[in-house]
């Protein structure tokens, strides 16, 4: 078959990337990742290889080098245009050159160009990046090595875009991964979405361990690692010595400080969750949401999981709040013209519409629904909470993030990336700029528990008046490098980077104090630290701090103003000084010592990267022809055609989608702009069945459907009720007993449903409550105590 993307040989020869070897070194909650990519030119002519690949959005790329035979070329960070010009000049003159650059539209996509490999020649490319590991709901630290690069949906009217490469159903390169963990805390365990060799502890204290990915892994899906420490919420401070050659007073020339805090809110404040707020749920309804959650036979469709999650959310909202639901694709629509008061009537109306939600709205354009939401006036005393669910990627990530940031003081944004390949730049960026929290639902993860954890965060009282104060010896000052802290959540880590200036003749101790107000109650968290640098950290903290400053400057530049040219210069200077990537710089390496230039016409190859939505793996239902938002009929198999200049210089753009016929079942499928019909209606989950029957106020009515959840008839349930007990009280107590007895392992999902029910029962002031609970236990064959039910 002939691939529609990029340039291929007449024989459709395999791409020259053969293997990827990754070394992951974790120190507490920071990871250093060294990736080695092995290329070989199997063509009979000189070759240029182009590899577009994903990296975590918050990664700081800090090293890029190439080895050809015994010759090693270490790349330098330079101004982006200057680096491109050098690469073009080198390749056109037959010199070997290497260029690594970040996408202009999204910080989680990079493009690697390997120029002028002679026939039969090998090249080993090494890329190093560092990243902070994110904290999960179960306190694990998550590392993700992304393999999947989903197509970025680009409206046909737009010429901009993120670079695209060809995709293949079988990725012709393998992955090896070794992991080494060092920690000040004891390592409890390490889990993965991929098979691992047994974890090996390298010391008696279990603070040093190593593990390898089992051999033979095909890099066709993300590799996720979950690291558990025994005391993961321990605050910490680490000082890193200055770079020896850097001038004093510069970021790299002074010691850098990284503070990790885990705010603990007073128990009396946390016991009463908010009963007010405006909750807006924004759900991706593009065609790709009709693909399965994972590769297993029992996997739900993504849109189906989203419907179940919305059911839980709607049943969990407090009475009297405001809510609305938006669906978006190539266009958007809302359930109500504006947010409405949560009541039995509005909840039931919303649930009816949720049941009919389909993945039938085309591509993934999120900017317009967000603009519409932000144009709506907020309700006094009802803080706006935005929940965004998407599996896709957009071409204008930075524009979306700038919009969210510009409204940070009027809302909090909680974002959810569904499936492998969801853009880390988009998902983590929206939560960061919207003072919220990000979650990724991958593999066999259930969406519901993660979403309900974010709902708990949303219902927590908002923290305001956050301030950070430093106590340091005389002669020493501390400059904050991190952007101001806008959000704090119970048990979630807050990271602070700072630059330590000056010297103290005596004391070496300092302290950082974070103060804030929580429900009009002042709270103070303090951490003592030593100014003495920690050994053997290299420049990791400096480079992470530089990355943080660069991202803030890039956003300031995009906001516009008279000083944008000076901001750009500051970004380039800091990027070059710290040796980390930015939107305005690139890594460039040229083999100037090569004995001879490469001669002959230059072939170009695009290296395939794993894509979601393979026909065989995803088991999508039969495809159909469909019209996109511009009323153009096209085939469901869609490829992106990459622009190539005559000189084959790296370009960061691609043409609009072109239609291709399906030559083989091995071709990849882009699911946007198409939808499927479910083959069969799955059996209703008893938990969801029970939740669906609850009324908005928190109680259940006794009927045949509720009795069926208990495995009883309506008469059996009714006959066991004491005469003086109200029917709804009896039904609600039974529902609570059933939840605690049979669904305790899913309590994260129904906790708010139960809290509403318990609150309603308490409001009924029932006599003989203990006997009622006893009768309920007897009927259901349980032993749940009255205290456990919270009534």
PDB file of N, CA, C and O in Angstrom, residues 359-399:
ATOM      1  N   UNK A 359     -21.811  10.819  20.427  1.00  0.00           N
ATOM      2  CA  UNK A 359     -20.572  11.388  19.889  1.00  0.00           C
ATOM      3  C   UNK A 359     -20.814  11.748  18.423  1.00  0.00           C
ATOM      4  O   UNK A 359     -20.331  11.084  17.514  1.00  0.00           O
ATOM      5  N   UNK A 360     -21.561  12.814  18.210  1.00  0.00           N
ATOM      6  CA  UNK A 360     -22.060  13.122  16.869  1.00  0.00           C
ATOM      7  C   UNK A 360     -21.847  14.580  16.473  1.00  0.00           C
ATOM      8  O   UNK A 360     -22.581  15.108  15.639  1.00  0.00           O
ATOM      9  N   UNK A 361     -20.832  15.223  17.082  1.00  0.00           N
ATOM     10  CA  UNK A 361     -20.685  16.658  16.834  1.00  0.00           C
ATOM     11  C   UNK A 361     -19.386  17.011  16.099  1.00  0.00           C
ATOM     12  O   UNK A 361     -18.905  18.130  16.193  1.00  0.00           O
ATOM     13  N   UNK A 362     -18.794  16.022  15.384  1.00  0.00           N
ATOM     14  CA  UNK A 362     -17.672  16.347  14.512  1.00  0.00           C
ATOM     15  C   UNK A 362     -16.329  16.402  15.201  1.00  0.00           C
ATOM     16  O   UNK A 362     -15.938  15.487  15.918  1.00  0.00           O
ATOM     17  N   UNK A 363     -15.600  17.512  14.991  1.00  0.00           N
ATOM     18  CA  UNK A 363     -14.232  17.650  15.480  1.00  0.00           C
ATOM     19  C   UNK A 363     -14.162  18.152  16.912  1.00  0.00           C
ATOM     20  O   UNK A 363     -15.140  18.098  17.656  1.00  0.00           O
ATOM     21  N   UNK A 364     -13.000  18.656  17.302  1.00  0.00           N
ATOM     22  CA  UNK A 364     -12.784  19.067  18.698  1.00  0.00           C
ATOM     23  C   UNK A 364     -12.417  20.543  18.738  1.00  0.00           C
ATOM     24  O   UNK A 364     -11.248  20.904  18.639  1.00  0.00           O
ATOM     25  N   UNK A 365     -13.417  21.408  18.859  1.00  0.00           N
ATOM     26  CA  UNK A 365     -13.184  22.847  18.951  1.00  0.00           C
ATOM     27  C   UNK A 365     -13.736  23.345  20.279  1.00  0.00           C
ATOM     28  O   UNK A 365     -14.943  23.495  20.447  1.00  0.00           O
ATOM     29  N   UNK A 366     -12.838  23.589  21.221  1.00  0.00           N
ATOM     30  CA  UNK A 366     -13.249  23.908  22.587  1.00  0.00           C
ATOM     31  C   UNK A 366     -13.261  25.410  22.874  1.00  0.00           C
ATOM     32  O   UNK A 366     -13.862  25.862  23.851  1.00  0.00           O
ATOM     33  N   UNK A 367     -12.614  26.197  22.018  1.00  0.00           N
ATOM     34  CA  UNK A 367     -12.466  27.625  22.301  1.00  0.00           C
ATOM     35  C   UNK A 367     -13.817  28.350  22.343  1.00  0.00           C
ATOM     36  O   UNK A 367     -14.071  29.136  23.265  1.00  0.00           O
ATOM     37  N   UNK A 368     -14.689  28.075  21.385  1.00  0.00           N
ATOM     38  CA  UNK A 368     -15.954  28.811  21.306  1.00  0.00           C
ATOM     39  C   UNK A 368     -16.895  28.522  22.483  1.00  0.00           C
ATOM     40  O   UNK A 368     -17.475  29.452  23.044  1.00  0.00           O
ATOM     41  N   UNK A 369     -17.074  27.255  22.893  1.00  0.00           N
ATOM     42  CA  UNK A 369     -17.921  27.047  24.083  1.00  0.00           C
ATOM     43  C   UNK A 369     -17.356  27.711  25.324  1.00  0.00           C
ATOM     44  O   UNK A 369     -18.117  28.235  26.151  1.00  0.00           O
ATOM     45  N   UNK A 370     -16.036  27.725  25.475  1.00  0.00           N
ATOM     46  CA  UNK A 370     -15.447  28.398  26.632  1.00  0.00           C
ATOM     47  C   UNK A 370     -15.725  29.894  26.587  1.00  0.00           C
ATOM     48  O   UNK A 370     -16.072  30.506  27.607  1.00  0.00           O
ATOM     49  N   UNK A 371     -15.590  30.504  25.410  1.00  0.00           N
ATOM     50  CA  UNK A 371     -15.884  31.938  25.289  1.00  0.00           C
ATOM     51  C   UNK A 371     -17.334  32.221  25.655  1.00  0.00           C
ATOM     52  O   UNK A 371     -17.640  33.212  26.324  1.00  0.00           O
ATOM     53  N   UNK A 372     -18.237  31.336  25.231  1.00  0.00           N
ATOM     54  CA  UNK A 372     -19.655  31.526  25.540  1.00  0.00           C
ATOM     55  C   UNK A 372     -19.903  31.414  27.042  1.00  0.00           C
ATOM     56  O   UNK A 372     -20.643  32.221  27.628  1.00  0.00           O
ATOM     57  N   UNK A 373     -19.287  30.430  27.684  1.00  0.00           N
ATOM     58  CA  UNK A 373     -19.461  30.244  29.131  1.00  0.00           C
ATOM     59  C   UNK A 373     -18.945  31.460  29.886  1.00  0.00           C
ATOM     60  O   UNK A 373     -19.613  31.980  30.794  1.00  0.00           O
ATOM     61  N   UNK A 374     -17.766  31.930  29.511  1.00  0.00           N
ATOM     62  CA  UNK A 374     -17.179  33.068  30.220  1.00  0.00           C
ATOM     63  C   UNK A 374     -17.967  34.366  29.993  1.00  0.00           C
ATOM     64  O   UNK A 374     -17.858  35.307  30.786  1.00  0.00           O
ATOM     65  N   UNK A 375     -18.730  34.413  28.916  1.00  0.00           N
ATOM     66  CA  UNK A 375     -19.533  35.625  28.655  1.00  0.00           C
ATOM     67  C   UNK A 375     -20.786  35.669  29.523  1.00  0.00           C
ATOM     68  O   UNK A 375     -21.428  36.716  29.635  1.00  0.00           O
ATOM     69  N   UNK A 376     -21.148  34.536  30.130  1.00  0.00           N
ATOM     70  CA  UNK A 376     -22.330  34.488  30.988  1.00  0.00           C
ATOM     71  C   UNK A 376     -22.002  35.093  32.357  1.00  0.00           C
ATOM     72  O   UNK A 376     -20.943  34.813  32.919  1.00  0.00           O
ATOM     73  N   UNK A 377     -22.886  35.915  32.913  1.00  0.00           N
ATOM     74  CA  UNK A 377     -22.604  36.500  34.236  1.00  0.00           C
ATOM     75  C   UNK A 377     -22.589  35.426  35.326  1.00  0.00           C
ATOM     76  O   UNK A 377     -23.341  34.446  35.263  1.00  0.00           O
ATOM     77  N   UNK A 378     -21.711  35.605  36.315  1.00  0.00           N
ATOM     78  CA  UNK A 378     -21.644  34.684  37.452  1.00  0.00           C
ATOM     79  C   UNK A 378     -22.764  35.015  38.438  1.00  0.00           C
ATOM     80  O   UNK A 378     -23.271  36.143  38.481  1.00  0.00           O
ATOM     81  N   UNK A 379     -23.141  34.020  39.233  1.00  0.00           N
ATOM     82  CA  UNK A 379     -24.160  34.222  40.265  1.00  0.00           C
ATOM     83  C   UNK A 379     -23.485  34.581  41.579  1.00  0.00           C
ATOM     84  O   UNK A 379     -22.555  33.886  42.015  1.00  0.00           O
ATOM     85  N   UNK A 380     -23.924  35.652  42.244  1.00  0.00           N
ATOM     86  CA  UNK A 380     -23.319  36.031  43.528  1.00  0.00           C
ATOM     87  C   UNK A 380     -23.418  34.886  44.539  1.00  0.00           C
ATOM     88  O   UNK A 380     -24.433  34.186  44.604  1.00  0.00           O
ATOM     89  N   UNK A 381     -22.344  34.684  45.297  1.00  0.00           N
ATOM     90  CA  UNK A 381     -22.274  33.659  46.345  1.00  0.00           C
ATOM     91  C   UNK A 381     -22.346  32.234  45.805  1.00  0.00           C
ATOM     92  O   UNK A 381     -22.566  31.287  46.559  1.00  0.00           O
ATOM     93  N   UNK A 382     -22.196  32.078  44.492  1.00  0.00           N
ATOM     94  CA  UNK A 382     -22.165  30.740  43.891  1.00  0.00           C
ATOM     95  C   UNK A 382     -20.914  30.634  43.005  1.00  0.00           C
ATOM     96  O   UNK A 382     -20.979  30.906  41.804  1.00  0.00           O
ATOM     97  N   UNK A 383     -19.760  30.279  43.587  1.00  0.00           N
ATOM     98  CA  UNK A 383     -18.518  30.219  42.811  1.00  0.00           C
ATOM     99  C   UNK A 383     -18.663  29.289  41.610  1.00  0.00           C
ATOM    100  O   UNK A 383     -19.225  28.195  41.729  1.00  0.00           O
ATOM    101  N   UNK A 384     -18.167  29.740  40.467  1.00  0.00           N
ATOM    102  CA  UNK A 384     -18.272  28.946  39.237  1.00  0.00           C
ATOM    103  C   UNK A 384     -17.206  27.848  39.220  1.00  0.00           C
ATOM    104  O   UNK A 384     -16.027  28.101  39.417  1.00  0.00           O
ATOM    105  N   UNK A 385     -17.648  26.608  38.958  1.00  0.00           N
ATOM    106  CA  UNK A 385     -16.759  25.442  38.876  1.00  0.00           C
ATOM    107  C   UNK A 385     -16.959  24.812  37.502  1.00  0.00           C
ATOM    108  O   UNK A 385     -18.065  24.375  37.172  1.00  0.00           O
ATOM    109  N   UNK A 386     -15.891  24.772  36.709  1.00  0.00           N
ATOM    110  CA  UNK A 386     -15.962  24.269  35.341  1.00  0.00           C
ATOM    111  C   UNK A 386     -15.336  22.871  35.280  1.00  0.00           C
ATOM    112  O   UNK A 386     -14.194  22.683  35.704  1.00  0.00           O
ATOM    113  N   UNK A 387     -16.086  21.882  34.769  1.00  0.00           N
ATOM    114  CA  UNK A 387     -15.584  20.513  34.594  1.00  0.00           C
ATOM    115  C   UNK A 387     -15.529  20.236  33.096  1.00  0.00           C
ATOM    116  O   UNK A 387     -16.567  20.244  32.428  1.00  0.00           O
ATOM    117  N   UNK A 388     -14.318  19.966  32.565  1.00  0.00           N
ATOM    118  CA  UNK A 388     -14.141  19.776  31.125  1.00  0.00           C
ATOM    119  C   UNK A 388     -13.654  18.353  30.847  1.00  0.00           C
ATOM    120  O   UNK A 388     -12.637  17.923  31.395  1.00  0.00           O
ATOM    121  N   UNK A 389     -14.383  17.635  29.994  1.00  0.00           N
ATOM    122  CA  UNK A 389     -14.066  16.253  29.638  1.00  0.00           C
ATOM    123  C   UNK A 389     -13.728  16.192  28.150  1.00  0.00           C
ATOM    124  O   UNK A 389     -14.556  16.551  27.312  1.00  0.00           O
ATOM    125  N   UNK A 390     -12.530  15.718  27.812  1.00  0.00           N
ATOM    126  CA  UNK A 390     -12.181  15.592  26.392  1.00  0.00           C
ATOM    127  C   UNK A 390     -11.162  14.477  26.185  1.00  0.00           C
ATOM    128  O   UNK A 390     -10.312  14.225  27.043  1.00  0.00           O
ATOM    129  N   UNK A 391     -11.255  13.810  25.048  1.00  0.00           N
ATOM    130  CA  UNK A 391     -10.259  12.794  24.692  1.00  0.00           C
ATOM    131  C   UNK A 391      -9.347  13.294  23.585  1.00  0.00           C
ATOM    132  O   UNK A 391      -8.433  12.614  23.174  1.00  0.00           O
ATOM    133  N   UNK A 392      -9.628  14.478  23.092  1.00  0.00           N
ATOM    134  CA  UNK A 392      -8.945  14.939  21.897  1.00  0.00           C
ATOM    135  C   UNK A 392      -7.844  15.939  22.152  1.00  0.00           C
ATOM    136  O   UNK A 392      -7.448  16.210  23.285  1.00  0.00           O
ATOM    137  N   UNK A 393      -7.346  16.465  21.092  1.00  0.00           N
ATOM    138  CA  UNK A 393      -6.317  17.473  21.136  1.00  0.00           C
ATOM    139  C   UNK A 393      -6.737  18.573  20.171  1.00  0.00           C
ATOM    140  O   UNK A 393      -7.385  18.310  19.163  1.00  0.00           O
ATOM    141  N   UNK A 394      -6.384  19.781  20.497  1.00  0.00           N
ATOM    142  CA  UNK A 394      -6.779  20.911  19.667  1.00  0.00           C
ATOM    143  C   UNK A 394      -5.529  21.568  19.090  1.00  0.00           C
ATOM    144  O   UNK A 394      -4.435  21.433  19.625  1.00  0.00           O
ATOM    145  N   UNK A 395      -5.714  22.268  18.013  1.00  0.00           N
ATOM    146  CA  UNK A 395      -4.571  22.892  17.334  1.00  0.00           C
ATOM    147  C   UNK A 395      -4.165  24.204  17.995  1.00  0.00           C
ATOM    148  O   UNK A 395      -3.061  24.688  17.809  1.00  0.00           O
ATOM    149  N   UNK A 396      -5.070  24.799  18.790  1.00  0.00           N
ATOM    150  CA  UNK A 396      -4.810  26.128  19.356  1.00  0.00           C
ATOM    151  C   UNK A 396      -4.720  26.054  20.886  1.00  0.00           C
ATOM    152  O   UNK A 396      -5.345  26.833  21.595  1.00  0.00           O
ATOM    153  N   UNK A 397      -3.936  25.111  21.381  1.00  0.00           N
ATOM    154  CA  UNK A 397      -3.825  24.872  22.825  1.00  0.00           C
ATOM    155  C   UNK A 397      -3.486  26.145  23.592  1.00  0.00           C
ATOM    156  O   UNK A 397      -4.114  26.463  24.606  1.00  0.00           O
ATOM    157  N   UNK A 398      -2.505  26.882  23.130  1.00  0.00           N
ATOM    158  CA  UNK A 398      -2.042  28.046  23.883  1.00  0.00           C
ATOM    159  C   UNK A 398      -3.115  29.138  23.931  1.00  0.00           C
ATOM    160  O   UNK A 398      -3.257  29.834  24.945  1.00  0.00           O
ATOM    161  N   UNK A 399      -3.897  29.272  22.861  1.00  0.00           N
ATOM    162  CA  UNK A 399      -4.982  30.249  22.862  1.00  0.00           C
ATOM    163  C   UNK A 399      -6.053  29.858  23.881  1.00  0.00           C
ATOM    164  O   UNK A 399      -6.612  30.712  24.585  1.00  0.00           O
TER     165      UNK A 399
END
